[in-house]
XYZ file of C-alpha atoms in Angstrom:
716
model
C 1.408 14.237 -19.861
C 3.372 11.526 -21.564
C 7.115 11.897 -21.897
C 8.450 13.331 -25.189
C 10.591 10.718 -27.103
C 12.544 11.810 -30.048
C 12.699 9.433 -33.045
C 16.261 8.168 -33.672
C 16.748 10.320 -36.801
C 16.090 13.324 -34.727
C 18.511 12.086 -32.191
C 21.138 11.502 -34.844
C 20.844 15.124 -36.194
C 20.722 16.480 -32.649
C 23.973 14.700 -31.771
C 25.599 15.770 -34.871
C 24.566 19.336 -34.585
C 25.748 19.535 -31.094
C 29.224 17.989 -32.082
C 29.537 20.562 -34.870
C 28.907 23.450 -32.495
C 31.185 22.151 -29.863
C 34.077 21.521 -32.498
C 33.624 24.939 -33.876
C 33.688 26.502 -30.338
C 36.776 24.600 -29.552
C 38.744 25.480 -32.639
C 37.519 29.221 -32.080
C 38.688 29.051 -28.472
C 42.097 27.607 -29.310
C 42.658 30.276 -31.919
C 41.663 32.999 -29.554
C 44.164 31.639 -26.999
C 46.828 31.503 -29.601
C 46.139 35.027 -30.900
C 46.341 36.556 -27.293
C 49.552 34.537 -26.797
C 51.656 35.867 -29.694
C 53.301 39.231 -30.093
C 52.602 42.045 -32.615
C 55.202 40.812 -35.164
C 53.860 37.344 -34.942
C 50.375 38.573 -35.379
C 51.432 40.417 -38.639
C 52.943 37.181 -40.008
C 49.749 35.303 -39.006
C 47.493 37.931 -40.665
C 49.572 37.636 -43.696
C 49.190 33.711 -43.758
C 45.485 33.987 -42.653
C 43.842 32.832 -45.934
C 46.080 29.830 -46.070
C 45.530 28.966 -42.448
C 41.731 29.267 -42.861
C 41.735 26.877 -45.818
C 43.817 24.235 -43.952
C 41.888 24.650 -40.799
C 38.551 24.379 -42.550
C 39.625 21.449 -44.364
C 40.805 19.645 -41.300
C 37.518 20.757 -39.499
C 35.316 19.407 -42.192
C 37.294 16.106 -42.623
C 37.056 15.747 -38.968
C 33.219 16.267 -38.979
C 32.784 13.953 -41.911
C 34.760 11.133 -40.093
C 32.743 11.912 -37.004
C 29.441 11.719 -39.138
C 30.424 8.419 -40.532
C 31.265 6.901 -37.282
C 28.122 8.275 -35.643
C 26.130 6.918 -38.584
C 27.730 3.647 -38.165
C 27.161 3.469 -34.337
C 23.463 4.414 -35.034
C 23.099 1.844 -37.774
C 24.738 -1.001 -35.777
C 23.572 -0.332 -32.252
C 21.160 2.571 -31.735
C 18.575 2.030 -34.460
C 18.579 -1.870 -33.871
C 18.250 -1.480 -30.079
C 15.357 0.909 -30.486
C 13.586 -1.337 -32.838
C 14.584 -4.367 -30.772
C 12.845 -2.654 -27.658
C 9.675 -2.048 -29.679
C 9.698 -5.709 -31.063
C 10.465 -7.115 -27.567
C 7.382 -5.263 -26.151
C 5.304 -6.477 -29.025
C 6.292 -10.070 -28.095
C 5.641 -9.609 -24.547
C 2.281 -7.636 -24.731
C 0.535 -8.378 -27.976
C 1.907 -11.206 -30.230
C 4.028 -13.797 -28.385
C 4.648 -15.706 -31.712
C 6.374 -12.821 -33.140
C 10.109 -13.329 -33.784
C 12.736 -10.472 -34.139
C 14.936 -10.722 -37.257
C 18.521 -10.131 -36.168
C 20.154 -7.016 -37.252
C 22.937 -4.665 -36.232
C 26.196 -5.252 -34.427
C 27.296 -8.690 -33.191
C 26.362 -7.708 -29.702
C 22.760 -6.634 -30.688
C 22.433 -9.980 -32.820
C 23.383 -11.989 -29.755
C 20.882 -10.038 -27.615
C 18.231 -10.758 -30.338
C 18.933 -14.494 -30.144
C 18.687 -14.458 -26.427
C 15.249 -12.589 -26.653
C 13.862 -15.086 -29.331
C 14.907 -17.974 -26.993
C 13.149 -16.443 -24.102
C 10.091 -15.844 -26.153
C 10.052 -19.555 -27.134
C 10.366 -20.425 -23.385
C 7.690 -17.949 -22.515
C 5.322 -19.561 -25.076
C 6.087 -22.938 -23.741
C 5.395 -21.716 -20.037
C 2.223 -19.811 -21.288
C 0.999 -23.126 -22.774
C 1.397 -24.967 -19.554
C -0.293 -22.184 -17.637
C -3.218 -22.156 -20.154
C -3.679 -25.876 -19.812
C -3.869 -25.484 -15.883
C -6.247 -22.493 -16.405
C -8.396 -24.322 -18.969
C -8.723 -27.225 -16.582
C -9.730 -24.931 -13.794
C -12.302 -23.224 -16.003
C -13.917 -26.456 -17.220
C -16.403 -26.384 -14.253
C -17.163 -22.699 -14.895
C -17.610 -23.201 -18.683
C -19.933 -26.056 -17.909
C -22.214 -23.749 -15.694
C -22.001 -21.155 -18.398
C -23.165 -23.551 -21.077
C -26.096 -24.596 -19.019
C -26.880 -21.115 -18.307
C -26.911 -20.414 -22.067
C -28.863 -23.536 -22.860
C -31.423 -22.731 -20.184
C -31.837 -19.035 -21.291
C -32.124 -20.089 -24.999
C -35.129 -22.368 -24.111
C -36.907 -19.734 -22.099
C -39.961 -18.664 -24.186
C -39.920 -15.289 -22.765
C -37.483 -12.601 -23.593
C -35.135 -11.871 -20.673
C -33.009 -8.829 -20.078
C -30.753 -8.184 -16.950
C -29.872 -4.726 -16.250
C -27.991 -2.752 -13.486
C -29.614 0.049 -11.675
C -28.519 2.579 -14.231
C -30.398 0.654 -16.801
C -27.194 -0.673 -18.711
C -27.924 -4.093 -20.246
C -25.911 -7.015 -18.719
C -27.527 -9.916 -20.264
C -30.123 -10.721 -22.884
C -31.337 -13.831 -24.570
C -32.108 -14.383 -28.172
C -35.937 -14.259 -27.522
C -35.573 -10.748 -26.176
C -33.622 -9.749 -29.168
C -36.399 -11.037 -31.378
C -39.115 -9.345 -29.448
C -37.445 -6.001 -29.249
C -36.295 -6.090 -32.937
C -39.462 -7.512 -34.214
C -41.029 -4.473 -35.661
C -41.048 -3.161 -39.144
C -38.357 -0.424 -39.799
C -41.012 2.186 -40.255
C -42.560 1.328 -36.869
C -39.506 0.625 -34.892
C -39.063 3.144 -31.874
C -35.552 1.825 -31.323
C -33.373 -0.590 -33.323
C -30.498 -1.854 -31.281
C -30.276 -4.012 -28.156
C -26.764 -4.336 -27.042
C -24.634 -5.055 -23.975
C -23.714 -1.830 -22.126
C -26.474 -0.062 -23.809
C -29.305 1.545 -21.993
C -32.641 -0.299 -21.661
C -34.424 3.029 -21.918
C -33.436 3.004 -25.547
C -35.805 0.059 -26.260
C -38.299 0.115 -23.451
C -39.887 3.340 -22.015
C -38.135 4.700 -18.897
C -41.098 5.741 -16.947
C -42.587 2.076 -16.220
C -39.183 0.756 -15.152
C -38.541 3.705 -12.682
C -42.156 3.157 -11.290
C -41.558 -0.443 -10.869
C -38.217 0.163 -9.011
C -40.353 2.366 -6.603
C -42.773 -0.611 -5.963
C -39.833 -3.155 -5.602
C -37.760 -1.198 -3.264
C -40.698 -0.697 -1.101
C -41.553 -4.337 -1.041
C -37.937 -5.241 -0.133
C -38.183 -2.748 2.868
C -41.324 -4.077 4.006
C -39.683 -7.538 4.365
C -41.168 -9.208 1.055
C -38.845 -12.026 0.082
C -39.367 -12.200 -3.647
C -41.272 -8.876 -4.780
C -42.209 -8.683 -8.318
C -43.868 -6.080 -10.506
C -46.190 -6.773 -13.479
C -46.914 -3.988 -16.086
C -47.923 -3.569 -19.594
C -46.393 -0.944 -21.896
C -46.155 0.005 -25.462
C -43.359 0.655 -27.868
C -44.521 3.452 -30.261
C -47.999 2.631 -31.792
C -47.078 -0.748 -33.050
C -46.238 -3.113 -30.110
C -47.479 -4.017 -26.797
C -45.439 -5.761 -24.157
C -46.434 -7.545 -20.994
C -43.366 -7.512 -18.629
C -42.552 -9.001 -15.180
C -39.708 -7.290 -13.285
C -37.843 -8.786 -10.475
C -34.901 -7.065 -8.459
C -31.347 -8.217 -8.040
C -30.310 -7.204 -4.530
C -26.725 -6.565 -3.510
C -27.208 -8.687 -0.208
C -30.010 -9.913 2.040
C -28.843 -7.552 4.761
C -28.770 -4.333 2.823
C -31.828 -4.997 0.668
C -30.552 -2.343 -1.801
C -31.468 -3.063 -5.489
C -28.326 -3.383 -7.824
C -29.999 -4.422 -10.780
C -33.231 -6.101 -12.122
C -34.513 -8.814 -14.378
C -37.129 -8.059 -17.059
C -39.186 -11.117 -18.419
C -41.216 -9.920 -21.324
C -43.803 -11.319 -23.786
C -44.941 -9.542 -27.003
C -48.835 -9.349 -26.602
C -49.485 -7.279 -29.751
C -50.891 -10.082 -31.656
C -53.023 -11.202 -28.731
C -54.455 -7.781 -28.177
C -55.506 -7.581 -31.803
C -56.680 -10.982 -32.001
C -58.719 -10.623 -28.918
C -60.391 -7.501 -30.446
C -61.195 -9.335 -33.546
C -62.451 -12.406 -31.823
C -64.789 -10.389 -29.398
C -66.338 -8.668 -32.474
C -66.656 -12.002 -34.210
C -68.137 -13.822 -31.262
C -70.529 -11.013 -30.373
C -71.910 -10.613 -33.828
C -72.045 -14.459 -34.469
C -73.847 -14.949 -31.114
C -76.303 -12.135 -31.567
C -77.228 -13.444 -35.139
C -77.581 -16.984 -34.068
C -79.753 -15.939 -31.121
C -82.028 -13.962 -33.446
C -82.368 -16.680 -36.191
C -82.846 -19.506 -33.471
C -85.361 -17.265 -31.683
C -87.464 -17.170 -34.820
C -87.201 -20.795 -35.350
C -88.311 -21.390 -31.675
C -91.393 -18.919 -32.127
C -92.271 -20.810 -35.448
C -92.365 -24.161 -33.751
C -94.210 -22.828 -30.935
C -97.014 -21.741 -33.433
C -96.961 -24.977 -35.213
C -97.338 -27.041 -31.984
C -100.000 -24.859 -30.683
C -102.082 -24.663 -33.867
C -105.278 -26.791 -33.840
C -105.641 -26.755 -37.680
C -102.421 -28.751 -38.204
C -102.138 -30.462 -34.885
C -101.744 -33.985 -36.539
C -99.780 -36.715 -34.624
C -96.939 -36.980 -37.016
C -96.609 -33.203 -37.551
C -96.745 -32.593 -33.947
C -93.840 -35.249 -33.327
C -91.651 -33.618 -35.753
C -92.160 -30.098 -34.606
C -91.519 -31.165 -31.021
C -88.184 -32.656 -32.124
C -87.365 -29.467 -33.821
C -88.233 -27.484 -30.833
C -86.154 -29.826 -28.424
C -83.068 -29.494 -30.861
C -83.476 -25.758 -31.095
C -83.689 -25.542 -27.191
C -80.527 -27.664 -26.761
C -78.726 -25.484 -29.257
C -79.737 -22.389 -27.542
C -78.561 -23.909 -24.290
C -75.119 -24.563 -25.783
C -74.954 -20.966 -27.177
C -75.881 -19.820 -23.630
C -72.928 -21.776 -22.287
C -70.524 -20.271 -24.774
C -71.851 -16.702 -23.947
C -71.410 -17.452 -20.228
C -67.939 -18.894 -20.431
C -66.830 -15.769 -22.610
C -68.656 -13.491 -20.242
C -66.799 -14.954 -17.268
C -63.579 -14.393 -19.100
C -64.458 -10.769 -19.253
C -65.255 -10.612 -15.674
C -62.156 -12.345 -14.553
C -59.490 -12.073 -17.159
C -56.578 -12.688 -14.778
C -54.681 -10.785 -12.124
C -54.649 -7.055 -12.259
C -51.554 -5.412 -13.705
C -50.062 -2.058 -13.603
C -50.178 -0.011 -16.572
C -49.191 3.455 -17.535
C -52.234 5.599 -18.488
C -50.747 6.935 -21.778
C -50.034 3.258 -22.865
C -53.563 2.193 -22.100
C -55.080 5.198 -23.828
C -52.939 4.281 -27.027
C -54.389 0.801 -26.941
C -58.079 2.140 -26.571
C -57.522 4.595 -29.360
C -56.057 2.017 -31.749
C -58.996 -0.375 -31.271
C -61.629 2.355 -31.655
C -59.990 3.443 -34.930
C -59.762 -0.142 -36.108
C -63.240 -1.158 -35.132
C -65.362 1.837 -35.759
C -63.167 4.040 -38.135
C -63.624 7.034 -35.817
C -61.499 10.129 -35.497
C -60.056 9.784 -31.987
C -58.186 12.587 -30.079
C -56.180 11.940 -26.808
C -55.331 14.020 -23.772
C -53.453 12.081 -21.171
C -52.040 13.495 -17.938
C -48.466 12.290 -17.222
C -47.504 9.767 -14.864
C -50.941 8.205 -14.253
C -50.698 4.599 -13.251
C -53.688 2.288 -13.102
C -53.986 -0.968 -11.216
C -56.383 -3.129 -13.099
C -56.603 -5.444 -16.119
C -56.286 -3.349 -19.376
C -58.577 -5.661 -21.247
C -61.434 -4.757 -19.027
C -61.114 -1.095 -19.777
C -60.630 -1.683 -23.581
C -63.596 -3.823 -23.639
C -65.806 -1.529 -21.624
C -64.998 1.595 -23.807
C -65.423 -0.433 -27.058
C -68.902 -1.413 -25.725
C -69.954 2.110 -24.935
C -68.722 3.656 -28.230
C -70.336 0.683 -30.116
C -73.656 1.696 -28.338
C -73.206 5.371 -29.410
C -72.340 4.431 -33.087
C -75.392 2.240 -33.210
C -77.883 4.891 -31.982
C -76.196 8.073 -33.082
C -74.244 9.498 -36.001
C -70.681 9.784 -34.392
C -67.498 10.522 -36.255
C -65.196 11.776 -33.621
C -64.530 10.777 -30.057
C -62.261 12.560 -27.561
C -60.541 10.495 -24.860
C -59.032 11.922 -21.793
C -57.305 10.522 -18.611
C -56.686 12.564 -15.604
C -55.981 12.119 -11.919
C -58.453 13.718 -9.459
C -57.492 13.115 -5.789
C -57.165 9.259 -5.158
C -58.951 8.317 -8.353
C -58.354 8.347 -12.053
C -61.024 9.370 -14.652
C -61.161 8.274 -18.167
C -63.617 10.607 -20.207
C -65.241 9.552 -23.397
C -66.715 12.575 -25.057
C -68.449 12.412 -28.503
C -69.096 14.955 -31.000
C -72.995 14.878 -31.842
C -76.305 14.579 -30.237
C -76.400 14.049 -26.493
C -77.883 10.909 -24.875
C -80.332 10.638 -22.041
C -78.671 9.814 -18.836
C -81.392 7.185 -18.185
C -80.268 5.571 -21.670
C -76.665 5.477 -20.588
C -77.651 3.891 -17.226
C -79.536 1.079 -19.159
C -76.428 0.603 -21.379
C -74.356 0.367 -18.235
C -76.513 -2.417 -16.886
C -77.084 -4.212 -20.172
C -74.934 -7.451 -20.504
C -71.979 -7.082 -22.711
C -72.874 -10.604 -24.291
C -76.498 -11.795 -24.372
C -77.470 -15.331 -23.592
C -80.163 -17.080 -25.397
C -82.474 -16.472 -22.546
C -82.175 -12.816 -23.089
C -79.994 -12.238 -19.944
C -76.177 -12.268 -19.842
C -74.165 -12.801 -16.686
C -71.808 -9.762 -17.288
C -72.621 -6.113 -17.596
C -70.237 -3.137 -17.948
C -71.127 -2.131 -14.330
C -70.331 -5.545 -12.776
C -67.350 -5.968 -14.987
C -65.724 -2.923 -13.375
C -66.780 -3.929 -9.829
C -63.910 -3.582 -7.376
C -61.738 -1.829 -10.004
C -63.686 1.204 -11.053
C -67.123 2.544 -11.993
C -68.891 4.438 -14.866
C -70.339 7.919 -14.260
C -72.763 9.521 -16.660
C -73.279 12.841 -14.934
C -76.440 14.207 -13.364
C -78.165 16.153 -16.051
C -80.916 14.828 -18.090
C -78.723 14.595 -21.167
C -74.990 13.981 -21.573
C -72.434 14.129 -24.229
C -69.701 12.442 -22.293
C -69.143 9.532 -19.817
C -66.536 9.202 -17.265
C -64.905 5.981 -16.141
C -63.758 6.090 -12.529
C -60.578 3.759 -12.265
C -58.301 2.659 -9.556
C -55.038 4.542 -9.425
C -51.968 2.837 -8.217
C -49.954 4.778 -5.679
C -46.204 4.368 -5.189
C -45.003 3.181 -1.813
C -41.554 4.745 -1.791
C -39.463 7.207 -3.784
C -36.795 5.413 -5.709
C -33.351 7.248 -5.738
C -30.051 6.007 -7.147
C -26.903 6.860 -5.199
C -24.606 8.833 -7.505
C -27.105 8.147 -10.477
C -26.254 9.888 -13.668
C -28.270 10.805 -16.400
C -24.852 -15.889 -32.619
C -24.799 -17.050 -29.061
C -28.158 -17.658 -27.484
C -27.228 -15.504 -24.569
C -25.228 -12.239 -24.509
C -23.916 -10.935 -21.222
C -21.299 -8.755 -19.504
C -21.707 -8.814 -15.768
C -18.780 -6.551 -15.124
C -21.024 -3.782 -16.185
C -22.449 -3.877 -12.580
C -19.310 -1.920 -11.735
C -20.184 1.790 -11.677
C -16.804 2.479 -13.259
C -18.303 1.874 -16.602
C -20.824 4.578 -16.060
C -18.430 7.495 -15.749
C -19.261 10.423 -17.950
C -15.738 12.067 -18.002
C -14.463 10.130 -21.026
C -11.237 11.972 -21.159
C -10.081 10.579 -17.791
C -11.507 7.105 -18.374
C -9.038 4.362 -18.913
C -8.866 3.014 -22.487
C -9.680 -0.469 -21.379
C -13.018 0.667 -19.786
C -14.478 2.567 -22.669
C -17.200 1.230 -24.995
C -16.092 1.625 -28.748
C -17.827 1.438 -32.035
C -15.206 0.515 -34.614
C -16.350 1.280 -38.082
C -15.073 1.548 -41.843
C -16.733 2.955 -44.879
C -16.346 1.875 -48.429
C -16.643 4.664 -51.013
C -16.879 5.374 -54.690
C -13.468 7.184 -54.484
C -10.972 8.926 -52.345
C -12.368 12.634 -52.573
C -15.161 13.260 -50.135
C -15.161 16.903 -51.002
C -15.115 16.182 -54.715
C -18.516 14.268 -55.086
C -17.517 10.733 -53.898
C -20.110 8.931 -51.878
C -20.339 6.230 -49.246
C -21.536 2.823 -50.645
C -21.120 0.771 -47.462
C -20.909 1.196 -43.687
C -19.738 -1.563 -41.360
C -19.260 -1.352 -37.590
C -18.839 -3.622 -34.597
C -18.984 -2.725 -30.865
C -16.310 -3.269 -28.142
C -17.626 -3.474 -24.556
C -15.579 -4.184 -21.441
C -12.501 -5.063 -23.555
C -14.418 -7.552 -25.596
C -15.410 -7.538 -29.436
C -19.181 -8.202 -29.467
C -19.495 -10.074 -32.751
C -23.244 -10.379 -32.376
C -23.484 -6.516 -32.251
C -22.714 -5.271 -35.774
C -23.809 -2.824 -38.172
C -23.506 -3.672 -41.969
C -25.438 -1.726 -44.600
C -24.975 -1.042 -48.334
C -25.866 2.291 -49.377
C -27.104 3.555 -52.876
C -24.806 6.353 -53.837
C -27.166 7.769 -56.510
C -24.129 7.966 -58.799
C -21.887 5.594 -60.817
C -19.118 3.581 -59.055
C -15.756 3.994 -60.922
C -13.879 0.854 -62.181
C -10.819 1.711 -59.975
C -13.027 1.445 -56.928
C -14.796 -1.784 -58.063
C -11.442 -3.430 -58.260
C -10.736 -2.830 -54.640
C -14.031 -3.474 -52.883
C -16.061 -5.283 -55.674
C -19.235 -3.796 -54.660
C -21.074 -3.668 -58.075
C -23.878 -1.258 -59.081
C -26.508 -4.027 -59.185
C -25.792 -4.772 -55.477
C -26.560 -1.200 -54.596
C -29.940 -1.057 -56.435
C -32.916 -0.717 -53.909
C -30.515 -0.024 -51.068
C -31.360 3.049 -48.662
C -29.598 6.289 -49.462
C -27.069 7.884 -47.085
C -29.688 10.222 -45.365
C -31.722 7.062 -44.188
C -28.574 5.003 -43.127
C -26.736 7.617 -41.164
C -29.497 8.014 -38.451
C -29.499 4.341 -38.014
C -25.656 4.287 -37.629
C -25.769 7.148 -35.309
C -28.037 5.363 -33.129
C -25.860 2.264 -33.176
C -22.881 4.469 -32.203
C -24.632 6.324 -29.478
C -22.685 6.614 -26.277
C -19.416 5.032 -27.603
C -15.995 6.207 -28.753
C -15.755 5.975 -32.648
C -12.681 4.229 -33.896
C -11.460 3.826 -37.484
C -8.127 3.277 -39.276
C -7.211 6.519 -40.874
C -10.255 8.102 -39.240
C -9.824 11.418 -40.935
C -11.018 9.749 -44.217
C -14.083 8.151 -42.855
C -15.109 10.915 -40.605
C -14.847 13.559 -43.483
C -17.480 11.673 -45.222
C -19.765 11.529 -42.264
C -19.379 15.132 -41.640
C -20.319 16.158 -45.168
C -23.497 13.911 -44.973
C -24.720 14.543 -41.420
C -26.531 17.761 -42.031
C -28.642 16.119 -44.761
C -29.369 13.092 -42.498
C -30.244 15.418 -39.550
C -27.710 14.022 -37.118
C -24.524 15.083 -35.773
C -21.539 12.814 -35.040
C -19.986 14.557 -32.073
C -18.618 11.456 -30.327
C -15.065 11.027 -29.258
C -12.802 9.701 -32.053
C -9.725 7.474 -31.937
C -7.389 6.602 -34.955
C -5.718 3.288 -34.843
C -3.266 4.500 -37.544
C -2.172 7.298 -35.221
C -2.094 4.975 -32.121
C 0.166 2.535 -34.232
C 2.384 5.351 -34.829
C 2.485 6.220 -31.111
C 3.121 2.547 -30.138
C 5.733 1.785 -32.766
C 7.267 5.071 -33.946
C 10.162 3.227 -35.479
C 8.215 0.610 -37.410
C 6.985 1.218 -40.948
C 4.551 1.141 -42.466
C 1.283 1.899 -40.486
C -1.375 0.685 -42.936
C -3.839 -1.692 -41.686
C -2.434 -4.850 -43.394
C 1.091 -4.088 -41.993
C -0.148 -3.333 -38.404
C -2.252 -6.513 -38.469
C 0.631 -8.529 -39.607
C 2.866 -7.072 -36.926
C 0.179 -8.283 -34.335
C -0.179 -11.678 -36.000
C -3.764 -11.119 -36.827
C -5.348 -13.052 -39.823
C -6.211 -10.782 -42.488
C -9.707 -11.830 -43.763
C -12.511 -9.877 -45.431
C -10.268 -6.890 -46.368
C -11.952 -4.084 -48.424
C -15.516 -4.902 -47.019
C -16.616 -2.308 -44.496
C -17.526 -4.873 -41.874
C -14.424 -6.978 -42.395
C -12.157 -3.913 -42.099
C -14.022 -2.854 -38.884
C -13.567 -6.168 -37.350
C -9.883 -6.192 -38.116
C -9.404 -2.668 -36.876
C -11.217 -3.692 -33.599
C -8.750 -6.566 -33.179
C -5.803 -4.087 -33.810
C -7.210 -1.618 -31.169
C -7.318 -4.350 -28.630
C -3.668 -5.260 -29.229
C -2.769 -1.568 -29.237
C -4.235 -0.758 -25.832
C -1.775 -2.668 -23.742
C 1.093 -1.434 -25.789
C -0.103 2.146 -25.113
C -0.528 1.423 -21.383
C 3.149 0.174 -21.334
C 4.143 3.624 -22.569
C 2.203 5.324 -19.880
C -0.759 6.172 -22.081
C -3.699 4.916 -20.206
C -6.627 7.223 -20.669
C -8.563 8.555 -23.579
C -7.117 12.132 -23.022
C -3.600 10.834 -23.088
C -4.264 8.765 -26.250
C -5.528 11.995 -27.951
C -2.478 14.113 -26.770
C -0.106 11.398 -27.987
C -1.979 10.957 -31.358
C -1.656 14.601 -32.004
C 2.262 14.492 -31.796
C 2.486 11.843 -34.552
C 3.554 12.682 -38.139
C 0.290 11.419 -39.440
C -1.903 13.830 -37.310
C -1.997 16.505 -39.951
C -3.732 14.396 -42.588
C -6.781 16.085 -44.081
C -9.507 15.017 -46.566
């Protein structure tokens, strides 16, 4: 509990009231003593003179009280009020704005004290400047290293993200931001990559936890630089190839305290490979057929006695030689592409559901089939995903070529030590002997009629194809290698534009505490926001036309992590409002409506304390619209207006401009949602040390102190 401090006006009236009571009690006591000390005859005279005595006594009492009130008011005006304001302004100089200077006011002693404080402030700035120069010189080498790190990270072609063991993002480069933000809005599974956020908001949690199993096991087995490669998908629109390496606390402990993810977007490659395979296969088969006919024709010409003239024979021999050379070249192309199928690179770990999504999408794109999926959870495969996709495509291609197939059901399940991918088609069954022939047929024919790679030998060492034992079958099962985790990963105490963005202090577990009420104000993550509206009556039909927000992580404003969105209010904007924010109707045409914007803002603010200046106004708009947007803003909320009244109860006013001016903050971009949000964020960071100086250090204490201010009852 923070101590209760009375305002100076309340102190004045309290002292005055106590004085009145004391004086009345004294006069009454004296009269009682006098009454008891006189005899009966004297009491009779006093009773007869009572009205006159009462008039004179009351007059003297009132005059005395008026004189005391005037003296008390003078003392408060010359000494008490100036000293209280002097204390607040001195604290402002010491904590938040060293350039602030106190205007002398009050009695001569207070004026002299003000001059001394201003002189001390000047010397403080001079000393601070000297210290800053020394610090800057000392930091020069560190800054050089930091710039080198930023330049290096900016040039790395892969996206790089560094996280602690809880998945909190500590560092990411611009390429990672491009990769993870590179989807269309309609396809984006998660929108925001930011420091202090969870990586599980933008990348699936399961592959990362599985990789931690593998990496921790490798460290315990003595591997020096273990790494884990896996492929994962984001929704149905993006495929990522990820390499994950651990960050260990020390060589002795071998305990993972974080990890580095380097990633590449292979969506285009997956789709391009599929299109290229289709093109190469159709092109090669077509050329093989046509050139085969030419070869047969030349054989007939050369072998015919009726036209076997010397000249004709020479020409046809030349044609035959050229065709043979061309066929040989096509054979070489087929062989090279087939070897790529057989050895496409090192095997990778891929989650079964991600692989099946890729297979489904390629079948739908290539054959236009209806594809249904059934996938067992937590099945990991250790093989090249391209091999499986190519094999299933080949099998389904043979089915559509020989049968009328419109629907295929795919399932993936784990049985014992193996995984089984089942392809079941709706239509006529196929003879098992035919399926065995398909299995042995080359995936890409050479000109000689034999190709070096079949479905069977493409899967050699990494799986097999099972067609069943009956004479006919309507399904085929692929037997695939299942990766088995080595060790169970457990977290101790685990709870559920620059080119590089980083905050390594987030390695500290104190930033992961869930009990926000007891968490220090300087350790919280904040989303400071503001709204621009059509008017001041949220309950009377006024609407939001702009939302701006910025994040504070680790006591620093993250200017690269902002939310700034205009909103179509679906109503007119009054002229009075236009004069303030200058957001004109033509600027709002084509903008999303509030029911589309609020879910995005809710995601941006997830896990943070919401902050606004006069937050009751902005929060009322959000509360009225959240049901339509199907979200709920139940985050903790702080109001810088109330906090300013807590820090400076004797300073007026507490509007955003006045507070910013007291802190010496430049007022730029006012009456734009993002501009006001940035200014409010700067005000908040200035207020926090002032609150700490008053003993208000936690979020719960800030709430309690805010509730006691005169502005706490404001409602909209």
